[in-house]
């Protein structure tokens, strides 16, 4: 494991572009997270609620925890008091639960809306139509404890770089389109979370502002 060297490499790549690195620590023990933390990484991504809670309790409190995986509504309550950003919001019902738990916790929770851009059936996310409906509908406008900060997407898992590039480009175009819509009080389109170990280079070229990198930092899971 060369966590230190891997992180240094990403710092060099990302510094010039002011892109945020999220180290995806899912399945890895707290000791490894701490190694990355000691190299200056403060943002970590997890895809399971229980694992995130355990690491939150065990690790330094200035770590910013990002929920990047499919989130069940009945589990929002366990992370609402501390989660830094939820990247995987893909329904109005989930957003309503985040609003409810944000109110209970007395804090506004930053969220990204996950958009389905991959050609695969299996990937979660809102369709373009669902996304626009949610963004312009009355439910979101009435919310006080969620802030939509941007979009998240996962490209198809393929070696074909053209396919990946096209999907990221489509997401970036959608992101730019939303910025032209009438402003909503709790929507600020600032972050575009796209790119992981296998495709972050393409994502950066296509305008990503946040990359979520696991195996290229921590090794294979
Ligand atoms: C696991 C995961 C990542 C990181 O994947 P790597 O290939 O290990 O970089 C990024 N985003 C999401 C949503 C993930 O679940």
mmCIF file of C-alpha atoms and ligand atoms in Angstrom:
data_model
loop_
_atom_site.group_PDB
_atom_site.id
_atom_site.type_symbol
_atom_site.label_atom_id
_atom_site.label_comp_id
_atom_site.label_asym_id
_atom_site.label_seq_id
_atom_site.Cartn_x
_atom_site.Cartn_y
_atom_site.Cartn_z
ATOM 1 C CA UNK A 1 0.000 0.000 0.000
ATOM 2 C CA UNK A 2 1.363 3.408 -0.963
ATOM 3 C CA UNK A 3 -1.303 5.676 0.439
ATOM 4 C CA UNK A 4 1.089 8.564 0.944
ATOM 5 C CA UNK A 5 2.414 8.482 -2.622
ATOM 6 C CA UNK A 6 -1.056 8.007 -4.088
ATOM 7 C CA UNK A 7 -2.432 10.993 -2.207
ATOM 8 C CA UNK A 8 0.511 13.154 -3.193
ATOM 9 C CA UNK A 9 -0.108 12.249 -6.820
ATOM 10 C CA UNK A 10 -3.759 13.305 -6.588
ATOM 11 C CA UNK A 11 -2.865 16.500 -4.790
ATOM 12 C CA UNK A 12 -0.541 17.382 -7.664
ATOM 13 C CA UNK A 13 -3.183 16.593 -10.258
ATOM 14 C CA UNK A 14 -6.030 18.395 -8.525
ATOM 15 C CA UNK A 15 -4.350 21.441 -7.023
ATOM 16 C CA UNK A 16 -4.108 23.347 -10.284
ATOM 17 C CA UNK A 17 -7.784 22.820 -11.008
ATOM 18 C CA UNK A 18 -9.162 23.452 -7.502
ATOM 19 C CA UNK A 19 -11.047 20.181 -7.680
ATOM 20 C CA UNK A 20 -11.954 18.490 -4.414
ATOM 21 C CA UNK A 21 -10.704 14.977 -3.696
ATOM 22 C CA UNK A 22 -12.910 12.592 -1.768
ATOM 23 C CA UNK A 23 -11.037 9.513 -0.603
ATOM 24 C CA UNK A 24 -13.496 6.641 -0.779
ATOM 25 C CA UNK A 25 -12.704 4.585 2.301
ATOM 26 C CA UNK A 26 -15.542 2.052 2.170
ATOM 27 C CA UNK A 27 -14.538 -1.448 3.378
ATOM 28 C CA UNK A 28 -11.185 -0.152 4.685
ATOM 29 C CA UNK A 29 -10.471 -0.064 8.426
ATOM 30 C CA UNK A 30 -10.180 3.194 10.420
ATOM 31 C CA UNK A 31 -6.380 2.792 10.643
ATOM 32 C CA UNK A 32 -6.099 3.212 6.879
ATOM 33 C CA UNK A 33 -8.418 6.224 6.934
ATOM 34 C CA UNK A 34 -6.164 7.727 9.568
ATOM 35 C CA UNK A 35 -3.126 7.218 7.320
ATOM 36 C CA UNK A 36 -4.793 9.251 4.581
ATOM 37 C CA UNK A 37 -5.959 11.841 7.128
ATOM 38 C CA UNK A 38 -2.376 12.302 8.280
ATOM 39 C CA UNK A 39 -1.460 13.123 4.685
ATOM 40 C CA UNK A 40 -3.922 16.005 4.813
ATOM 41 C CA UNK A 41 -7.064 14.432 3.350
ATOM 42 C CA UNK A 42 -10.172 15.629 5.187
ATOM 43 C CA UNK A 43 -12.950 14.388 2.901
ATOM 44 C CA UNK A 44 -13.907 10.715 2.968
ATOM 45 C CA UNK A 45 -16.648 8.836 1.149
ATOM 46 C CA UNK A 46 -18.641 5.877 2.422
ATOM 47 C CA UNK A 47 -21.533 3.963 0.911
ATOM 48 C CA UNK A 48 -22.962 2.234 3.992
ATOM 49 C CA UNK A 49 -24.584 4.052 6.899
ATOM 50 C CA UNK A 50 -23.404 1.762 9.668
ATOM 51 C CA UNK A 51 -19.814 1.797 8.454
ATOM 52 C CA UNK A 52 -19.863 5.576 8.208
ATOM 53 C CA UNK A 53 -21.248 5.947 11.739
ATOM 54 C CA UNK A 54 -18.599 3.608 13.160
ATOM 55 C CA UNK A 55 -15.786 5.496 11.453
ATOM 56 C CA UNK A 56 -17.246 8.859 12.427
ATOM 57 C CA UNK A 57 -17.200 7.771 16.070
ATOM 58 C CA UNK A 58 -13.680 6.341 15.912
ATOM 59 C CA UNK A 59 -11.913 9.051 13.920
ATOM 60 C CA UNK A 60 -11.027 12.771 14.234
ATOM 61 C CA UNK A 61 -14.057 15.039 14.283
ATOM 62 C CA UNK A 62 -12.822 17.432 11.609
ATOM 63 C CA UNK A 63 -13.235 14.737 8.958
ATOM 64 C CA UNK A 64 -15.954 15.582 6.433
ATOM 65 C CA UNK A 65 -18.025 12.474 5.727
ATOM 66 C CA UNK A 66 -19.669 12.107 2.332
ATOM 67 C CA UNK A 67 -22.450 9.577 1.753
ATOM 68 C CA UNK A 68 -21.958 8.377 -1.809
ATOM 69 C CA UNK A 69 -23.961 5.140 -1.868
ATOM 70 C CA UNK A 70 -27.614 4.262 -2.143
ATOM 71 C CA UNK A 71 -29.279 5.632 0.992
ATOM 72 C CA UNK A 72 -32.389 4.083 2.528
ATOM 73 C CA UNK A 73 -34.834 6.553 4.017
ATOM 74 C CA UNK A 74 -35.028 4.768 7.373
ATOM 75 C CA UNK A 75 -31.273 5.232 7.846
ATOM 76 C CA UNK A 76 -31.002 8.970 7.246
ATOM 77 C CA UNK A 77 -31.542 9.576 10.968
ATOM 78 C CA UNK A 78 -28.255 7.908 11.873
ATOM 79 C CA UNK A 79 -26.117 10.314 9.834
ATOM 80 C CA UNK A 80 -28.161 13.532 9.825
ATOM 81 C CA UNK A 81 -26.290 15.083 12.749
ATOM 82 C CA UNK A 82 -22.846 14.883 11.165
ATOM 83 C CA UNK A 83 -22.833 14.001 7.448
ATOM 84 C CA UNK A 84 -21.085 16.677 5.388
ATOM 85 C CA UNK A 85 -22.773 15.969 2.071
ATOM 86 C CA UNK A 86 -25.128 13.348 0.645
ATOM 87 C CA UNK A 87 -24.197 12.713 -3.003
ATOM 88 C CA UNK A 88 -26.816 10.075 -3.686
ATOM 89 C CA UNK A 89 -30.190 11.803 -3.444
ATOM 90 C CA UNK A 90 -32.351 10.233 -6.102
ATOM 91 C CA UNK A 91 -35.955 10.777 -5.073
ATOM 92 C CA UNK A 92 -38.226 13.403 -3.593
ATOM 93 C CA UNK A 93 -39.210 10.986 -0.828
ATOM 94 C CA UNK A 94 -35.595 10.614 0.242
ATOM 95 C CA UNK A 95 -35.184 14.380 0.143
ATOM 96 C CA UNK A 96 -38.256 14.794 2.355
ATOM 97 C CA UNK A 97 -36.743 12.430 4.914
ATOM 98 C CA UNK A 98 -33.458 14.363 4.834
ATOM 99 C CA UNK A 99 -35.455 17.561 5.387
ATOM 100 C CA UNK A 100 -37.200 15.967 8.375
ATOM 101 C CA UNK A 101 -33.992 14.676 9.938
ATOM 102 C CA UNK A 102 -32.143 17.907 9.191
ATOM 103 C CA UNK A 103 -34.828 19.794 11.090
ATOM 104 C CA UNK A 104 -34.521 17.396 14.040
ATOM 105 C CA UNK A 105 -30.762 17.790 14.038
ATOM 106 C CA UNK A 106 -31.079 21.553 13.660
ATOM 107 C CA UNK A 107 -28.846 21.798 10.608
ATOM 108 C CA UNK A 108 -29.091 22.281 6.884
ATOM 109 C CA UNK A 109 -27.824 19.190 5.051
ATOM 110 C CA UNK A 110 -25.910 19.659 1.807
ATOM 111 C CA UNK A 111 -27.053 17.312 -0.944
ATOM 112 C CA UNK A 112 -26.257 16.452 -4.525
ATOM 113 C CA UNK A 113 -28.897 15.017 -6.834
ATOM 114 C CA UNK A 114 -27.726 11.776 -8.419
ATOM 115 C CA UNK A 115 -28.491 11.570 -12.109
ATOM 116 C CA UNK A 116 -28.675 8.335 -14.069
ATOM 117 C CA UNK A 117 -26.231 8.826 -16.952
ATOM 118 C CA UNK A 118 -24.866 5.300 -17.467
ATOM 119 C CA UNK A 119 -26.206 2.947 -20.099
ATOM 120 C CA UNK A 120 -26.374 0.206 -17.505
ATOM 121 C CA UNK A 121 -29.715 -0.621 -15.936
ATOM 122 C CA UNK A 122 -28.205 -1.193 -12.518
ATOM 123 C CA UNK A 123 -27.001 2.314 -11.724
ATOM 124 C CA UNK A 124 -29.201 4.399 -9.463
ATOM 125 C CA UNK A 125 -30.250 7.936 -10.154
ATOM 126 C CA UNK A 126 -32.889 10.332 -11.411
ATOM 127 C CA UNK A 127 -33.726 10.620 -15.083
ATOM 128 C CA UNK A 128 -33.289 14.037 -16.645
ATOM 129 C CA UNK A 129 -37.051 14.602 -16.598
ATOM 130 C CA UNK A 130 -37.367 13.572 -12.947
ATOM 131 C CA UNK A 131 -34.466 15.825 -12.030
ATOM 132 C CA UNK A 132 -35.996 18.899 -13.655
ATOM 133 C CA UNK A 133 -39.375 18.154 -12.127
ATOM 134 C CA UNK A 134 -37.875 17.849 -8.655
ATOM 135 C CA UNK A 135 -35.812 21.020 -9.037
ATOM 136 C CA UNK A 136 -38.741 23.114 -10.216
ATOM 137 C CA UNK A 137 -41.462 21.558 -8.079
ATOM 138 C CA UNK A 138 -43.107 23.021 -4.956
ATOM 139 C CA UNK A 139 -41.790 20.355 -2.554
ATOM 140 C CA UNK A 140 -38.146 21.296 -2.789
ATOM 141 C CA UNK A 141 -38.958 25.006 -2.762
ATOM 142 C CA UNK A 142 -40.694 24.583 0.601
ATOM 143 C CA UNK A 143 -37.750 22.843 2.254
ATOM 144 C CA UNK A 144 -35.633 24.611 4.854
ATOM 145 C CA UNK A 145 -33.141 21.980 5.980
ATOM 146 C CA UNK A 146 -31.704 20.772 2.692
ATOM 147 C CA UNK A 147 -29.485 22.607 0.260
ATOM 148 C CA UNK A 148 -28.945 21.240 -3.231
ATOM 149 C CA UNK A 149 -25.314 21.973 -4.109
ATOM 150 C CA UNK A 150 -25.071 20.239 -7.465
ATOM 151 C CA UNK A 151 -25.203 16.924 -9.254
ATOM 152 C CA UNK A 152 -23.544 13.514 -9.019
ATOM 153 C CA UNK A 153 -23.239 10.872 -11.695
ATOM 154 C CA UNK A 154 -21.550 7.567 -12.416
ATOM 155 C CA UNK A 155 -20.500 6.637 -15.910
ATOM 156 C CA UNK A 156 -20.903 3.198 -17.431
ATOM 157 C CA UNK A 157 -18.317 0.704 -16.231
ATOM 158 C CA UNK A 158 -16.525 0.221 -19.562
ATOM 159 C CA UNK A 159 -13.084 0.464 -21.158
ATOM 160 C CA UNK A 160 -14.589 2.610 -23.886
ATOM 161 C CA UNK A 161 -13.437 6.128 -23.015
ATOM 162 C CA UNK A 162 -15.714 7.668 -25.628
ATOM 163 C CA UNK A 163 -18.800 6.303 -23.914
ATOM 164 C CA UNK A 164 -17.615 7.573 -20.532
ATOM 165 C CA UNK A 165 -16.765 10.996 -21.950
ATOM 166 C CA UNK A 166 -20.132 11.328 -23.607
ATOM 167 C CA UNK A 167 -21.951 10.504 -20.376
ATOM 168 C CA UNK A 168 -19.925 13.007 -18.342
ATOM 169 C CA UNK A 169 -20.430 15.622 -21.036
ATOM 170 C CA UNK A 170 -24.171 15.057 -20.895
ATOM 171 C CA UNK A 171 -24.155 15.535 -17.123
ATOM 172 C CA UNK A 172 -22.091 18.720 -17.392
ATOM 173 C CA UNK A 173 -24.521 20.091 -20.010
ATOM 174 C CA UNK A 174 -27.436 19.357 -17.687
ATOM 175 C CA UNK A 175 -25.585 21.082 -14.835
ATOM 176 C CA UNK A 176 -25.085 24.176 -16.986
ATOM 177 C CA UNK A 177 -28.689 24.100 -18.161
ATOM 178 C CA UNK A 178 -29.978 24.073 -14.586
ATOM 179 C CA UNK A 179 -27.955 27.194 -13.839
ATOM 180 C CA UNK A 180 -30.021 29.052 -16.450
ATOM 181 C CA UNK A 181 -33.327 28.176 -14.744
ATOM 182 C CA UNK A 182 -35.099 30.630 -12.413
ATOM 183 C CA UNK A 183 -33.238 30.607 -9.072
ATOM 184 C CA UNK A 184 -34.566 28.642 -6.098
ATOM 185 C CA UNK A 185 -33.650 29.651 -2.548
ATOM 186 C CA UNK A 186 -32.208 26.246 -1.607
ATOM 187 C CA UNK A 187 -30.480 25.335 -4.873
ATOM 188 C CA UNK A 188 -26.935 26.389 -5.706
ATOM 189 C CA UNK A 189 -25.478 24.547 -8.669
ATOM 190 C CA UNK A 190 -21.818 24.604 -7.709
ATOM 191 C CA UNK A 191 -20.587 21.035 -7.464
ATOM 192 C CA UNK A 192 -20.358 18.363 -10.103
ATOM 193 C CA UNK A 193 -19.344 15.092 -8.473
ATOM 194 C CA UNK A 194 -18.088 12.807 -11.223
ATOM 195 C CA UNK A 195 -15.060 10.589 -11.708
ATOM 196 C CA UNK A 196 -13.647 7.616 -9.796
ATOM 197 C CA UNK A 197 -10.350 5.691 -9.953
ATOM 198 C CA UNK A 198 -10.884 4.373 -13.465
ATOM 199 C CA UNK A 199 -12.327 7.493 -15.105
ATOM 200 C CA UNK A 200 -11.331 10.600 -13.131
ATOM 201 C CA UNK A 201 -9.010 11.830 -15.907
ATOM 202 C CA UNK A 202 -11.910 12.038 -18.336
ATOM 203 C CA UNK A 203 -14.169 13.514 -15.649
ATOM 204 C CA UNK A 204 -11.683 16.312 -14.972
ATOM 205 C CA UNK A 205 -11.464 17.108 -18.665
ATOM 206 C CA UNK A 206 -15.259 17.301 -18.785
ATOM 207 C CA UNK A 207 -15.632 19.728 -15.890
ATOM 208 C CA UNK A 208 -15.847 17.720 -12.674
ATOM 209 C CA UNK A 209 -15.429 19.674 -9.411
ATOM 210 C CA UNK A 210 -15.335 16.653 -7.063
ATOM 211 C CA UNK A 211 -13.728 13.268 -7.747
ATOM 212 C CA UNK A 212 -14.476 10.216 -5.590
ATOM 213 C CA UNK A 213 -11.404 8.009 -5.572
ATOM 214 C CA UNK A 214 -11.132 4.699 -3.723
ATOM 215 C CA UNK A 215 -8.885 1.997 -5.133
ATOM 216 C CA UNK A 216 -6.349 4.398 -6.676
ATOM 217 C CA UNK A 217 -5.612 5.601 -3.118
ATOM 218 C CA UNK A 218 -6.229 2.606 -0.852
ATOM 219 C CA UNK A 219 -5.626 -0.264 -3.280
ATOM 220 C CA UNK A 220 -8.115 -2.912 -4.322
ATOM 221 C CA UNK A 221 -10.999 -3.728 -2.015
HETATM 222 C C1 LIG B 1 -16.878 2.847 -4.539
HETATM 223 C C2 LIG B 1 -17.320 4.107 -5.165
HETATM 224 C C3 LIG B 1 -16.373 5.019 -5.691
HETATM 225 C C4 LIG B 1 -14.890 4.763 -5.737
HETATM 226 O O1 LIG B 1 -14.597 3.704 -6.602
HETATM 227 P P1 LIG B 1 -13.054 3.387 -7.005
HETATM 228 O O2 LIG B 1 -13.190 2.658 -8.288
HETATM 229 O O3 LIG B 1 -12.525 2.514 -5.907
HETATM 230 O O4 LIG B 1 -12.353 4.667 -7.123
HETATM 231 C C5 LIG B 1 -16.860 6.218 -6.213
HETATM 232 N N1 LIG B 1 -18.181 6.508 -6.218
HETATM 233 C C6 LIG B 1 -19.102 5.661 -5.722
HETATM 234 C C7 LIG B 1 -20.537 6.057 -5.769
HETATM 235 C C8 LIG B 1 -18.708 4.438 -5.192
HETATM 236 O O5 LIG B 1 -19.630 3.609 -4.709
#
